[in-house]
PDB file of C-alpha atoms in Angstrom:
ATOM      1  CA  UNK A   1      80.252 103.547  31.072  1.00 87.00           C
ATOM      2  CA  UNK A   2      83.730 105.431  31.284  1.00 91.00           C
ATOM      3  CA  UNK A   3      85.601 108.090  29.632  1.00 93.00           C
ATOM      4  CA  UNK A   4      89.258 107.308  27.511  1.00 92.00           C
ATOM      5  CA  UNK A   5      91.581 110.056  26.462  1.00 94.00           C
ATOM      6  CA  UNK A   6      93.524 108.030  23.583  1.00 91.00           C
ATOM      7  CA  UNK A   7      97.139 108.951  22.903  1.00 91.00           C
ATOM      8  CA  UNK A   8      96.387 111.579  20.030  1.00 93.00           C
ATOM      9  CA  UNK A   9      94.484 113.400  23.129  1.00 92.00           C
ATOM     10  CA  UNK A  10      91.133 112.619  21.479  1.00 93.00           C
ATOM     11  CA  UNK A  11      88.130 111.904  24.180  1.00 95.00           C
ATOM     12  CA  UNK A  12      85.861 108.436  23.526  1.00 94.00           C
ATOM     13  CA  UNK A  13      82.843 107.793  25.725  1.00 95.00           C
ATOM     14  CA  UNK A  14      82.729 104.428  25.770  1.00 93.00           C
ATOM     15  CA  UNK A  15      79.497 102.020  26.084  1.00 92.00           C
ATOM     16  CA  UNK A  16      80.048  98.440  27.109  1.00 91.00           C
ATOM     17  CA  UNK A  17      76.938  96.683  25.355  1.00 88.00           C
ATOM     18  CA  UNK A  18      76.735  92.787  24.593  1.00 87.00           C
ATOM     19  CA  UNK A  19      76.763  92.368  20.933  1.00 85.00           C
ATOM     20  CA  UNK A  20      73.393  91.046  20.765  1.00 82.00           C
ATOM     21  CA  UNK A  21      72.449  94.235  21.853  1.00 81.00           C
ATOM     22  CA  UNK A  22      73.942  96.304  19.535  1.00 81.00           C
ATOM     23  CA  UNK A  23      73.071  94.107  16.547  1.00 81.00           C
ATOM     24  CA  UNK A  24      69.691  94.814  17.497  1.00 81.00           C
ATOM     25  CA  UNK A  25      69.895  98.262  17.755  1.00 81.00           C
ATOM     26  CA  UNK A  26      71.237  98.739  14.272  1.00 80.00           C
ATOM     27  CA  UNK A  27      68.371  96.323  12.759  1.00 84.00           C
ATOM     28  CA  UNK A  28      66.001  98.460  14.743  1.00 82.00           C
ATOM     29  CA  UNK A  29      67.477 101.786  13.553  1.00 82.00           C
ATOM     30  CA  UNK A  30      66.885 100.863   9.744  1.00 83.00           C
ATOM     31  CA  UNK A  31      62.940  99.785  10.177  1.00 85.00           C
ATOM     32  CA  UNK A  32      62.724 102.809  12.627  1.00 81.00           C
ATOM     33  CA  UNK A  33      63.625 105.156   9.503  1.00 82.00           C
ATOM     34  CA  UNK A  34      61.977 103.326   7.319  1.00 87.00           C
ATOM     35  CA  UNK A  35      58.582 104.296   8.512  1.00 84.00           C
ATOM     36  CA  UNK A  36      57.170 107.436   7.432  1.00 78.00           C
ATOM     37  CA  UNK A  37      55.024 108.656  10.158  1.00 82.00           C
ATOM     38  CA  UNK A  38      55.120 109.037  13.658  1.00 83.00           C
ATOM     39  CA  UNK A  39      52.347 106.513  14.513  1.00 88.00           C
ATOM     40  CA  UNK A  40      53.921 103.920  12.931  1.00 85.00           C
ATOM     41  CA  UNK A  41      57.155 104.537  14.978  1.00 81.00           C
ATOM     42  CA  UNK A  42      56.077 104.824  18.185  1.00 83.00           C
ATOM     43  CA  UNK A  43      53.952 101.317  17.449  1.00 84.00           C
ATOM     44  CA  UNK A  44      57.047 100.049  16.613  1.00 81.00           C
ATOM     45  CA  UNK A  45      59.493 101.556  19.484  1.00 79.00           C
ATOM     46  CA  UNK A  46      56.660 100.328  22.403  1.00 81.00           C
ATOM     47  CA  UNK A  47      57.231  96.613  20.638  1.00 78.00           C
ATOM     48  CA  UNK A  48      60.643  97.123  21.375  1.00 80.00           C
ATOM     49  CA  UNK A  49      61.338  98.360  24.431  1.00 82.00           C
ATOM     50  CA  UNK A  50      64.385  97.939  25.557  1.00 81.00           C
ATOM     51  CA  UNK A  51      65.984  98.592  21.906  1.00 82.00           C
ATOM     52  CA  UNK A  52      64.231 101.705  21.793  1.00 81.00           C
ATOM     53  CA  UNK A  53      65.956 103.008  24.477  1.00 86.00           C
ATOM     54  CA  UNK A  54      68.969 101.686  23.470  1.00 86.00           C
ATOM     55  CA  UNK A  55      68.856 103.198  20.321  1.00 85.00           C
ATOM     56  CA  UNK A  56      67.556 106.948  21.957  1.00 88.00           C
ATOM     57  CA  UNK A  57      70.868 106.792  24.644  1.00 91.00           C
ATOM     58  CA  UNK A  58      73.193 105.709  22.137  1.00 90.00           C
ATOM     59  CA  UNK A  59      72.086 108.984  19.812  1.00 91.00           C
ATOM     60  CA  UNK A  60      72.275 111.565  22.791  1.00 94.00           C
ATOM     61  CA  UNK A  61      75.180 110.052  23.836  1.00 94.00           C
ATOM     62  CA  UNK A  62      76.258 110.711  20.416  1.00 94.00           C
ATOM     63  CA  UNK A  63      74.917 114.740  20.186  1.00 96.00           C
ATOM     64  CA  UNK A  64      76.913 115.114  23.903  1.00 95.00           C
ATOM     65  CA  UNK A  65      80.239 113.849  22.833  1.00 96.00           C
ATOM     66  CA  UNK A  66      79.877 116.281  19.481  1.00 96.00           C
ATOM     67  CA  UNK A  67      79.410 119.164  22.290  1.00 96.00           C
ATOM     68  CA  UNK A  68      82.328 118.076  24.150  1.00 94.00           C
ATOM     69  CA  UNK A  69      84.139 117.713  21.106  1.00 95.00           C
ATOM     70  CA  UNK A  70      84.658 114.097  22.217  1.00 96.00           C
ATOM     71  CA  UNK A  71      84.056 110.589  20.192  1.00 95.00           C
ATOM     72  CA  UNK A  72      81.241 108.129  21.573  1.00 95.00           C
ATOM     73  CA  UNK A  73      81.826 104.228  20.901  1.00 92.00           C
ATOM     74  CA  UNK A  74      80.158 101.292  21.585  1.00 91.00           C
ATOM     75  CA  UNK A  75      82.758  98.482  22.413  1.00 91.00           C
ATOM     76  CA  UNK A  76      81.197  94.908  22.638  1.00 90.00           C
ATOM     77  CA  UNK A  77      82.448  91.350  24.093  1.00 89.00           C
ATOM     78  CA  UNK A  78      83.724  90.985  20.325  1.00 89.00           C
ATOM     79  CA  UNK A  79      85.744  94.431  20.546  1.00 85.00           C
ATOM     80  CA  UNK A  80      87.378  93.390  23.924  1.00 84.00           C
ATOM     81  CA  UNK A  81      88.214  89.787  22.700  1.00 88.00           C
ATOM     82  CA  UNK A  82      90.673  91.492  20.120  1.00 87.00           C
ATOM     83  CA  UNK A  83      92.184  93.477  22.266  1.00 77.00           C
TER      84      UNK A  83
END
């Protein structure tokens, strides 16, 4: 959603993502890895749609920050509230 250079000069990407959403992602994640082959998974991902592609943004958002030597977070409502 937007880019923050923090004080140390560090880059963040920074997703804004209700938690709901993220709590699902990470539930999906483990029974993702937990099955073994690839038919399994994709059975799984098409059940869950919108998780799925949660889950495959969130990790390329994740391999472009590395190249850009940048950090990528997800913030939540919960985040923001403590701020």
């Amino acid at each position: 959603d937007f880019t923050v250079i923090v004080s140390n000069g560090q880059k963040w990407f920074v997703e804004v993502k209700p938690d709901k959403q993220v709590q699902d992602v990470n539930k999906f994640k483990r029974i993702y890895e937990s099955y073994r082959t690839s038919p399994q998974r994709i059975a799984f991902a098409k059940e869950h749609s919108t998780t799925a592609i949660n889950y495959s943004k969130w990790m390329h958002a994740i391999e472009a920050a590395k190249k850009q030597n940048a950090v990528f977070k997800i913030v939540t409502e919960k985040t923001l509230k403590r701020i």
